[in-house]
Amino acid sequence: MAMPLRQSIKVATYLAEQKIRKRDKFPLIVELEPLYACNLKCEGCGKIQHPAGVLKQRMPVAQAVGAVLESGAPMVSIAGGEPLMHPQIDEIVRQLVARKKYVFLCTNALLMRKKMDKFKPSPFFAFTVHIDGMRERHDESVAKEGVFDEAVEAIKEAKRRGFRVTTNSTFFNTDTPQNIIEVMNYLNDDLKVDEMMISPAYAYEKAPDQEHFLGVTQTRELFKKAFAGGNRRRWRLNHSPLFLDFLEGKVDFPCTAWAIPNYSLFGWQKPCYLMSDGYVPSYRQLIEDTDWEAYGRGKDPRCANCMAHCGYEPTAVLATMGSLKESIRAMSETVAGNRG
């Protein structure tokens, strides 16, 4: 795990505070979606299928920042849609960073070089570029040629300017272990991004392509082979060791989607950003009004093939904090990742 040591300490302190206060449910990171509009039409995305009127909406800065502060989460992942299309995205980031929230701005990178001057390097801020494979595979997944090359140039420019750059890669049943190894090696060794996140694709109900999402058995086999030979320890993966164990099928966990809640133009989404069973205006209502026991594999048929980080990474983090052995393991990998 390559999370910076300062961030690891802050998150660990936050988790300890929740335990002291005897809070059962609390946010680890907020998925903030200040718009749904995007400049790509990825086949696996269920966000751009909203009506045109919704796609034109942009969340006010005060509303976006206020939601994060209301939740109390130490980290924020700003997504969408394409957040760089929001005319005040730099101000949202600036205000969150000023409050020492760790902010990850998720982007397809098409506007990244054009908008980069609006942002300042900070240990509390990172561009998170979506990369689903090497050139041909990535451009196929986003349904547009040239996107991979632009993303690579944007990453290089951001690194040159001193920004933290992380990546997020989603893999489908059309991917092979070798696909994963090639792109992870490239990001880790050639582009030298700071951290990488990986996730098996989850079947958005509104996604145009419903044929290529991974099942649980496929996911486990895919990552078990990709992680072989010491790859998962060598790569600067932004995941807890237990979540990587989970992807390989070495352990299993229940879903804790309440720890990575989604706030969008419609409010707090029940139960997670991958499913929509309604919206509520406050984080407290999200926690209190959602029947969390009704969700997860073996409970809701829509969750049957889900192994996404939003539901299971928090469970792995909490399991890590509850075990001295796993805490030492995670810290040792964090230190090793930062040295690398």
C-alpha positions as a Markdown table, in Angstrom:
| # | Residue | x | y | z |
|---|---|---|---|---|
| 1 | Met | 0.0 | 0.0 | 0.0 |
| 2 | Ala | 1.5 | 3.3 | -1.1 |
| 3 | Met | -0.6 | 5.8 | 0.8 |
| 4 | Pro | 1.6 | 8.6 | 2.0 |
| 5 | Leu | 2.6 | 8.2 | 5.7 |
| 6 | Arg | 1.1 | 11.5 | 6.7 |
| 7 | Gln | -2.3 | 10.5 | 5.2 |
| 8 | Ser | -2.1 | 7.0 | 6.7 |
| 9 | Ile | -1.6 | 8.5 | 10.2 |
| 10 | Lys | -4.5 | 10.9 | 9.7 |
| 11 | Val | -6.8 | 8.2 | 8.6 |
| 12 | Ala | -5.7 | 5.9 | 11.5 |
| 13 | Thr | -6.2 | 8.7 | 14.0 |
| 14 | Tyr | -9.7 | 9.4 | 12.6 |
| 15 | Leu | -10.6 | 5.7 | 12.8 |
| 16 | Ala | -9.4 | 5.6 | 16.4 |
| 17 | Glu | -11.5 | 8.6 | 17.2 |
| 18 | Gln | -14.6 | 6.9 | 15.8 |
| 19 | Lys | -13.9 | 3.9 | 18.0 |
| 20 | Ile | -13.5 | 6.0 | 21.1 |
| 21 | Arg | -16.8 | 7.7 | 20.4 |
| 22 | Lys | -18.4 | 4.3 | 19.8 |
| 23 | Arg | -19.7 | 5.2 | 16.4 |
| 24 | Asp | -21.0 | 2.2 | 14.4 |
| 25 | Lys | -21.1 | 3.9 | 11.1 |
| 26 | Phe | -19.0 | 6.8 | 9.8 |
| 27 | Pro | -17.6 | 8.0 | 6.4 |
| 28 | Leu | -14.0 | 7.1 | 5.4 |
| 29 | Ile | -14.2 | 8.9 | 2.1 |
| 30 | Val | -17.0 | 10.9 | 0.4 |
| 31 | Glu | -17.7 | 10.3 | -3.3 |
| 32 | Leu | -18.6 | 13.8 | -4.4 |
| 33 | Glu | -20.3 | 14.2 | -7.8 |
| 34 | Pro | -20.8 | 18.0 | -8.5 |
| 35 | Leu | -22.1 | 17.2 | -12.0 |
| 36 | Tyr | -23.0 | 14.3 | -14.2 |
| 37 | Ala | -21.9 | 15.8 | -17.6 |
| 38 | Cys | -18.9 | 14.2 | -19.3 |
| 39 | Asn | -16.9 | 14.7 | -22.5 |
| 40 | Leu | -16.8 | 10.9 | -23.1 |
| 41 | Lys | -19.4 | 8.2 | -23.4 |
| 42 | Cys | -17.8 | 5.1 | -21.8 |
| 43 | Glu | -19.8 | 1.9 | -22.4 |
| 44 | Gly | -19.5 | 0.9 | -18.7 |
| 45 | Cys | -20.7 | 4.1 | -17.2 |
| 46 | Gly | -24.2 | 4.6 | -15.8 |
| 47 | Lys | -23.8 | 8.3 | -14.9 |
| 48 | Ile | -24.2 | 10.0 | -18.3 |
| 49 | Gln | -27.6 | 8.4 | -19.0 |
| 50 | His | -29.4 | 11.1 | -17.1 |
| 51 | Pro | -31.8 | 13.5 | -19.0 |
| 52 | Ala | -30.2 | 16.6 | -20.7 |
| 53 | Gly | -31.6 | 18.9 | -18.1 |
| 54 | Val | -29.8 | 17.1 | -15.3 |
| 55 | Leu | -26.5 | 16.9 | -17.4 |
| 56 | Lys | -26.6 | 20.7 | -17.6 |
| 57 | Gln | -26.7 | 21.2 | -13.8 |
| 58 | Arg | -23.6 | 22.2 | -11.8 |
| 59 | Met | -23.4 | 21.9 | -8.0 |
| 60 | Pro | -22.7 | 25.2 | -6.2 |
| 61 | Val | -19.4 | 25.4 | -4.3 |
| 62 | Ala | -21.0 | 26.0 | -0.9 |
| 63 | Gln | -23.2 | 23.0 | -1.3 |
| 64 | Ala | -20.3 | 20.7 | -2.4 |
| 65 | Val | -18.0 | 21.8 | 0.5 |
| 66 | Gly | -20.9 | 21.8 | 3.0 |
| 67 | Ala | -21.8 | 18.2 | 2.3 |
| 68 | Val | -18.2 | 17.0 | 2.9 |
| 69 | Leu | -17.9 | 19.0 | 6.1 |
| 70 | Glu | -21.3 | 17.7 | 7.3 |
| 71 | Ser | -20.1 | 14.1 | 6.8 |
| 72 | Gly | -16.8 | 14.7 | 8.7 |
| 73 | Ala | -14.9 | 12.4 | 6.3 |
| 74 | Pro | -11.1 | 12.9 | 6.1 |
| 75 | Met | -10.9 | 12.2 | 2.4 |
| 76 | Val | -12.9 | 13.2 | -0.7 |
| 77 | Ser | -13.0 | 11.7 | -4.2 |
| 78 | Ile | -14.5 | 14.2 | -6.7 |
| 79 | Ala | -16.0 | 12.4 | -9.7 |
| 80 | Gly | -19.0 | 12.8 | -11.9 |
| 81 | Gly | -19.2 | 13.0 | -14.9 |
| 82 | Glu | -16.0 | 14.8 | -15.7 |
| 83 | Pro | -15.3 | 17.2 | -12.8 |
| 84 | Leu | -13.0 | 19.4 | -14.8 |
| 85 | Met | -16.0 | 20.5 | -16.8 |
| 86 | His | -17.3 | 22.2 | -13.6 |
| 87 | Pro | -16.5 | 26.0 | -13.9 |
| 88 | Gln | -15.7 | 26.2 | -10.2 |
| 89 | Ile | -14.0 | 22.9 | -9.6 |
| 90 | Asp | -10.8 | 24.6 | -8.6 |
| 91 | Glu | -12.6 | 26.6 | -5.9 |
| 92 | Ile | -14.2 | 23.4 | -4.5 |
| 93 | Val | -10.8 | 21.8 | -4.4 |
| 94 | Arg | -9.2 | 24.9 | -2.8 |
| 95 | Gln | -11.7 | 25.1 | 0.0 |
| 96 | Leu | -11.5 | 21.4 | 0.8 |
| 97 | Val | -7.7 | 21.5 | 0.8 |
| 98 | Ala | -7.7 | 24.6 | 3.0 |
| 99 | Arg | -9.7 | 22.4 | 5.5 |
| 100 | Lys | -7.0 | 19.7 | 5.2 |
| 101 | Lys | -9.2 | 17.2 | 3.5 |
| 102 | Tyr | -7.4 | 14.8 | 1.3 |
| 103 | Val | -8.9 | 15.4 | -2.2 |
| 104 | Phe | -8.7 | 13.1 | -5.2 |
| 105 | Leu | -9.9 | 14.7 | -8.4 |
| 106 | Cys | -11.0 | 11.9 | -10.7 |
| 107 | Thr | -10.6 | 12.8 | -14.4 |
| 108 | Asn | -10.4 | 11.2 | -17.8 |
| 109 | Ala | -7.6 | 13.8 | -18.4 |
| 110 | Leu | -8.9 | 15.3 | -21.6 |
| 111 | Leu | -9.1 | 18.7 | -20.0 |
| 112 | Met | -6.3 | 18.2 | -17.4 |
| 113 | Arg | -3.5 | 20.1 | -19.2 |
| 114 | Lys | -5.8 | 22.9 | -20.1 |
| 115 | Lys | -7.1 | 23.3 | -16.5 |
| 116 | Met | -3.9 | 22.5 | -14.6 |
| 117 | Asp | -3.0 | 26.2 | -14.0 |
| 118 | Lys | -6.1 | 26.5 | -11.8 |
| 119 | Phe | -4.7 | 24.2 | -9.2 |
| 120 | Lys | -1.7 | 24.2 | -6.9 |
| 121 | Pro | 0.4 | 21.2 | -5.8 |
| 122 | Ser | -0.4 | 20.1 | -2.3 |
| 123 | Pro | 0.1 | 17.0 | -0.2 |
| 124 | Phe | -3.7 | 17.2 | 0.3 |
| 125 | Phe | -4.5 | 17.1 | -3.4 |
| 126 | Ala | -4.0 | 14.6 | -6.2 |
| 127 | Phe | -5.2 | 14.2 | -9.8 |
| 128 | Thr | -6.7 | 10.7 | -10.2 |
| 129 | Val | -6.5 | 9.7 | -13.9 |
| 130 | His | -8.7 | 6.9 | -15.2 |
| 131 | Ile | -6.6 | 4.4 | -17.1 |
| 132 | Asp | -8.3 | 1.1 | -18.1 |
| 133 | Gly | -5.5 | -0.5 | -20.0 |
| 134 | Met | -2.7 | 0.3 | -22.6 |
| 135 | Arg | -3.5 | 2.5 | -25.6 |
| 136 | Glu | -5.8 | 0.2 | -27.7 |
| 137 | Arg | -7.6 | -1.3 | -24.7 |
| 138 | His | -8.1 | 2.1 | -22.9 |
| 139 | Asp | -9.3 | 3.9 | -26.0 |
| 140 | Glu | -11.7 | 1.0 | -26.7 |
| 141 | Ser | -13.2 | 1.3 | -23.2 |
| 142 | Val | -13.8 | 5.0 | -23.5 |
| 143 | Ala | -15.0 | 4.7 | -27.1 |
| 144 | Lys | -12.6 | 7.4 | -28.4 |
| 145 | Glu | -9.2 | 7.2 | -30.0 |
| 146 | Gly | -6.3 | 9.3 | -28.6 |
| 147 | Val | -7.6 | 9.5 | -25.0 |
| 148 | Phe | -4.8 | 7.2 | -23.7 |
| 149 | Asp | -2.1 | 9.4 | -25.3 |
| 150 | Glu | -3.6 | 12.6 | -23.9 |
| 151 | Ala | -3.9 | 11.0 | -20.5 |
| 152 | Val | -0.2 | 10.0 | -20.5 |
| 153 | Glu | 0.9 | 13.5 | -21.5 |
| 154 | Ala | -1.3 | 15.0 | -18.8 |
| 155 | Ile | 0.2 | 12.7 | -16.2 |
| 156 | Lys | 3.7 | 13.6 | -17.3 |
| 157 | Glu | 3.0 | 17.3 | -17.2 |
| 158 | Ala | 1.3 | 17.1 | -13.8 |
| 159 | Lys | 4.3 | 15.2 | -12.4 |
| 160 | Arg | 6.7 | 17.7 | -13.9 |
| 161 | Arg | 4.8 | 20.5 | -12.1 |
| 162 | Gly | 5.0 | 18.7 | -8.7 |
| 163 | Phe | 1.4 | 17.4 | -8.4 |
| 164 | Arg | 0.6 | 14.1 | -6.8 |
| 165 | Val | -0.9 | 11.8 | -9.5 |
| 166 | Thr | -2.8 | 8.6 | -8.9 |
| 167 | Thr | -4.7 | 6.4 | -11.2 |
| 168 | Asn | -7.9 | 4.4 | -11.2 |
| 169 | Ser | -8.3 | 1.3 | -13.4 |
| 170 | Thr | -11.5 | -0.7 | -13.9 |
| 171 | Phe | -11.2 | -4.2 | -15.4 |
| 172 | Phe | -13.9 | -6.2 | -17.2 |
| 173 | Asn | -14.3 | -9.8 | -18.2 |
| 174 | Thr | -12.6 | -9.0 | -21.5 |
| 175 | Asp | -9.4 | -8.3 | -19.6 |
| 176 | Thr | -6.7 | -10.9 | -19.0 |
| 177 | Pro | -4.1 | -11.1 | -16.2 |
| 178 | Gln | -1.5 | -10.0 | -18.8 |
| 179 | Asn | -3.6 | -6.8 | -19.6 |
| 180 | Ile | -3.5 | -5.9 | -16.0 |
| 181 | Ile | 0.2 | -6.6 | -15.6 |
| 182 | Glu | 1.1 | -4.6 | -18.6 |
| 183 | Val | -0.8 | -1.4 | -17.6 |
| 184 | Met | 0.2 | -1.7 | -13.9 |
| 185 | Asn | 3.9 | -2.1 | -14.9 |
| 186 | Tyr | 3.6 | 0.9 | -17.2 |
| 187 | Leu | 1.9 | 3.1 | -14.6 |
| 188 | Asn | 4.2 | 2.0 | -11.8 |
| 189 | Asp | 7.6 | 1.8 | -13.6 |
| 190 | Asp | 7.4 | 4.1 | -16.6 |
| 191 | Leu | 5.0 | 6.9 | -15.6 |
| 192 | Lys | 5.9 | 6.5 | -11.9 |
| 193 | Val | 2.5 | 7.6 | -10.7 |
| 194 | Asp | 2.2 | 8.0 | -6.9 |
| 195 | Glu | -0.5 | 5.5 | -6.3 |
| 196 | Met | -2.7 | 3.1 | -8.3 |
| 197 | Met | -6.2 | 1.9 | -7.6 |
| 198 | Ile | -7.9 | -1.1 | -9.2 |
| 199 | Ser | -11.5 | -2.3 | -9.3 |
| 200 | Pro | -13.5 | -5.0 | -10.9 |
| 201 | Ala | -16.3 | -3.5 | -13.0 |
| 202 | Tyr | -19.7 | -3.4 | -11.4 |
| 203 | Ala | -22.9 | -3.7 | -13.5 |
| 204 | Tyr | -24.4 | -0.3 | -13.5 |
| 205 | Glu | -28.1 | -0.8 | -14.3 |
| 206 | Lys | -28.1 | 2.1 | -16.8 |
| 207 | Ala | -24.7 | 1.3 | -18.4 |
| 208 | Pro | -25.0 | 0.7 | -22.2 |
| 209 | Asp | -22.8 | -2.4 | -22.1 |
| 210 | Gln | -24.2 | -5.0 | -19.8 |
| 211 | Glu | -22.3 | -8.0 | -21.2 |
| 212 | His | -18.7 | -7.5 | -19.9 |
| 213 | Phe | -19.0 | -7.1 | -16.1 |
| 214 | Leu | -17.0 | -9.5 | -14.0 |
| 215 | Gly | -18.5 | -12.2 | -11.7 |
| 216 | Val | -17.1 | -13.0 | -8.3 |
| 217 | Thr | -15.3 | -16.2 | -9.5 |
| 218 | Gln | -13.9 | -14.4 | -12.6 |
| 219 | Thr | -12.7 | -11.5 | -10.4 |
| 220 | Arg | -10.8 | -13.8 | -8.0 |
| 221 | Glu | -9.1 | -15.8 | -10.8 |
| 222 | Leu | -8.2 | -12.6 | -12.7 |
| 223 | Phe | -6.5 | -10.8 | -9.8 |
| 224 | Lys | -4.9 | -14.0 | -8.4 |
| 225 | Lys | -3.0 | -14.4 | -11.6 |
| 226 | Ala | -2.2 | -10.7 | -12.1 |
| 227 | Phe | -0.8 | -10.5 | -8.5 |
| 228 | Ala | 1.4 | -13.6 | -8.9 |
| 229 | Gly | 5.2 | -13.3 | -8.7 |
| 230 | Gly | 5.2 | -10.5 | -6.1 |
| 231 | Asn | 3.4 | -7.9 | -8.4 |
| 232 | Arg | 1.0 | -6.7 | -5.8 |
| 233 | Arg | 3.7 | -5.9 | -3.3 |
| 234 | Arg | 5.9 | -4.2 | -6.0 |
| 235 | Trp | 3.1 | -2.0 | -7.4 |
| 236 | Arg | 2.3 | 1.1 | -5.5 |
| 237 | Leu | -1.3 | 0.1 | -5.0 |
| 238 | Asn | -3.6 | 2.4 | -3.0 |
| 239 | His | -5.4 | -0.4 | -1.2 |
| 240 | Ser | -5.1 | -2.2 | 2.1 |
| 241 | Pro | -3.4 | -5.6 | 2.0 |
| 242 | Leu | -6.7 | -7.2 | 3.2 |
| 243 | Phe | -8.7 | -5.7 | 0.2 |
| 244 | Leu | -6.1 | -7.2 | -2.2 |
| 245 | Asp | -6.5 | -10.5 | -0.3 |
| 246 | Phe | -10.3 | -10.1 | -0.9 |
| 247 | Leu | -9.9 | -9.5 | -4.6 |
| 248 | Glu | -7.9 | -12.8 | -4.8 |
| 249 | Gly | -10.4 | -14.7 | -2.8 |
| 250 | Lys | -8.2 | -15.3 | 0.2 |
| 251 | Val | -10.7 | -13.7 | 2.5 |
| 252 | Asp | -14.3 | -12.6 | 2.2 |
| 253 | Phe | -16.0 | -9.6 | 3.7 |
| 254 | Pro | -19.5 | -8.1 | 4.1 |
| 255 | Cys | -20.3 | -4.8 | 2.4 |
| 256 | Thr | -19.9 | -1.5 | 4.3 |
| 257 | Ala | -21.1 | 1.0 | 1.7 |
| 258 | Trp | -21.9 | 3.5 | 4.4 |
| 259 | Ala | -18.2 | 4.2 | 4.8 |
| 260 | Ile | -17.9 | 5.6 | 1.2 |
| 261 | Pro | -21.1 | 7.5 | 0.8 |
| 262 | Asn | -22.0 | 9.3 | -2.4 |
| 263 | Tyr | -23.2 | 12.9 | -2.6 |
| 264 | Ser | -24.5 | 14.2 | -5.9 |
| 265 | Leu | -26.8 | 16.8 | -7.4 |
| 266 | Phe | -29.8 | 14.8 | -6.0 |
| 267 | Gly | -28.4 | 14.5 | -2.4 |
| 268 | Trp | -27.0 | 11.6 | -0.5 |
| 269 | Gln | -27.5 | 8.4 | -2.6 |
| 270 | Lys | -28.9 | 5.2 | -1.0 |
| 271 | Pro | -27.1 | 2.9 | -0.5 |
| 272 | Cys | -23.9 | 3.7 | -2.6 |
| 273 | Tyr | -22.8 | 5.4 | -5.8 |
| 274 | Leu | -23.3 | 2.2 | -7.8 |
| 275 | Met | -26.9 | 1.7 | -6.9 |
| 276 | Ser | -29.8 | 4.1 | -6.5 |
| 277 | Asp | -32.6 | 3.4 | -4.1 |
| 278 | Gly | -33.4 | 7.0 | -3.5 |
| 279 | Tyr | -31.8 | 10.1 | -2.0 |
| 280 | Val | -31.9 | 12.0 | 1.3 |
| 281 | Pro | -30.7 | 15.6 | 2.1 |
| 282 | Ser | -28.3 | 14.8 | 5.0 |
| 283 | Tyr | -25.6 | 12.3 | 5.8 |
| 284 | Arg | -27.4 | 11.6 | 9.1 |
| 285 | Gln | -30.5 | 10.6 | 7.3 |
| 286 | Leu | -28.5 | 8.4 | 4.9 |
| 287 | Ile | -27.2 | 6.5 | 7.9 |
| 288 | Glu | -30.4 | 6.3 | 9.8 |
| 289 | Asp | -32.9 | 5.8 | 7.0 |
| 290 | Thr | -31.0 | 3.2 | 5.0 |
| 291 | Asp | -31.6 | -0.5 | 5.8 |
| 292 | Trp | -27.9 | -1.4 | 5.5 |
| 293 | Glu | -28.5 | -5.0 | 6.4 |
| 294 | Ala | -30.5 | -5.5 | 3.2 |
| 295 | Tyr | -27.5 | -4.9 | 0.9 |
| 296 | Gly | -24.4 | -7.0 | 0.0 |
| 297 | Arg | -23.7 | -10.3 | -1.7 |
| 298 | Gly | -26.2 | -12.9 | -0.6 |
| 299 | Lys | -28.8 | -10.3 | 0.4 |
| 300 | Asp | -29.7 | -8.1 | -2.6 |
| 301 | Pro | -29.5 | -9.9 | -6.0 |
| 302 | Arg | -28.1 | -6.7 | -7.5 |
| 303 | Cys | -25.1 | -7.1 | -5.3 |
| 304 | Ala | -24.4 | -10.7 | -6.3 |
| 305 | Asn | -21.3 | -9.9 | -8.4 |
| 306 | Cys | -20.1 | -6.8 | -6.7 |
| 307 | Met | -16.5 | -6.7 | -5.3 |
| 308 | Ala | -16.1 | -2.9 | -5.8 |
| 309 | His | -13.9 | -0.9 | -3.5 |
| 310 | Cys | -16.7 | 1.4 | -2.3 |
| 311 | Gly | -18.3 | -1.5 | -0.5 |
| 312 | Tyr | -15.4 | -3.7 | 0.5 |
| 313 | Glu | -12.3 | -1.6 | 0.9 |
| 314 | Pro | -13.8 | 0.1 | 4.1 |
| 315 | Thr | -14.5 | -3.4 | 5.5 |
| 316 | Ala | -10.9 | -4.3 | 4.9 |
| 317 | Val | -9.6 | -1.1 | 6.5 |
| 318 | Leu | -11.8 | -1.7 | 9.6 |
| 319 | Ala | -10.6 | -5.3 | 9.8 |
| 320 | Thr | -7.0 | -4.0 | 9.6 |
| 321 | Met | -7.5 | -1.6 | 12.4 |
| 322 | Gly | -9.0 | -4.3 | 14.5 |
| 323 | Ser | -6.0 | -6.6 | 14.2 |
| 324 | Leu | -2.5 | -5.8 | 15.5 |
| 325 | Lys | -1.0 | -8.2 | 13.0 |
| 326 | Glu | -2.8 | -6.7 | 10.0 |
| 327 | Ser | -2.1 | -3.1 | 11.2 |
| 328 | Ile | 1.7 | -3.9 | 11.3 |
| 329 | Arg | 1.4 | -5.6 | 7.9 |
| 330 | Ala | -0.3 | -2.6 | 6.4 |
| 331 | Met | 2.1 | -0.1 | 7.9 |
| 332 | Ser | 5.1 | -2.1 | 6.7 |
| 333 | Glu | 3.8 | -2.1 | 3.2 |
| 334 | Thr | 3.0 | 1.7 | 3.4 |
| 335 | Val | 6.6 | 2.4 | 4.5 |
| 336 | Ala | 8.0 | 0.1 | 1.8 |
| 337 | Gly | 5.8 | 1.8 | -0.8 |
| 338 | Asn | 6.9 | 5.2 | 0.1 |
| 339 | Arg | 10.6 | 4.2 | -0.1 |
| 340 | Gly | 9.9 | 2.7 | -3.5 |
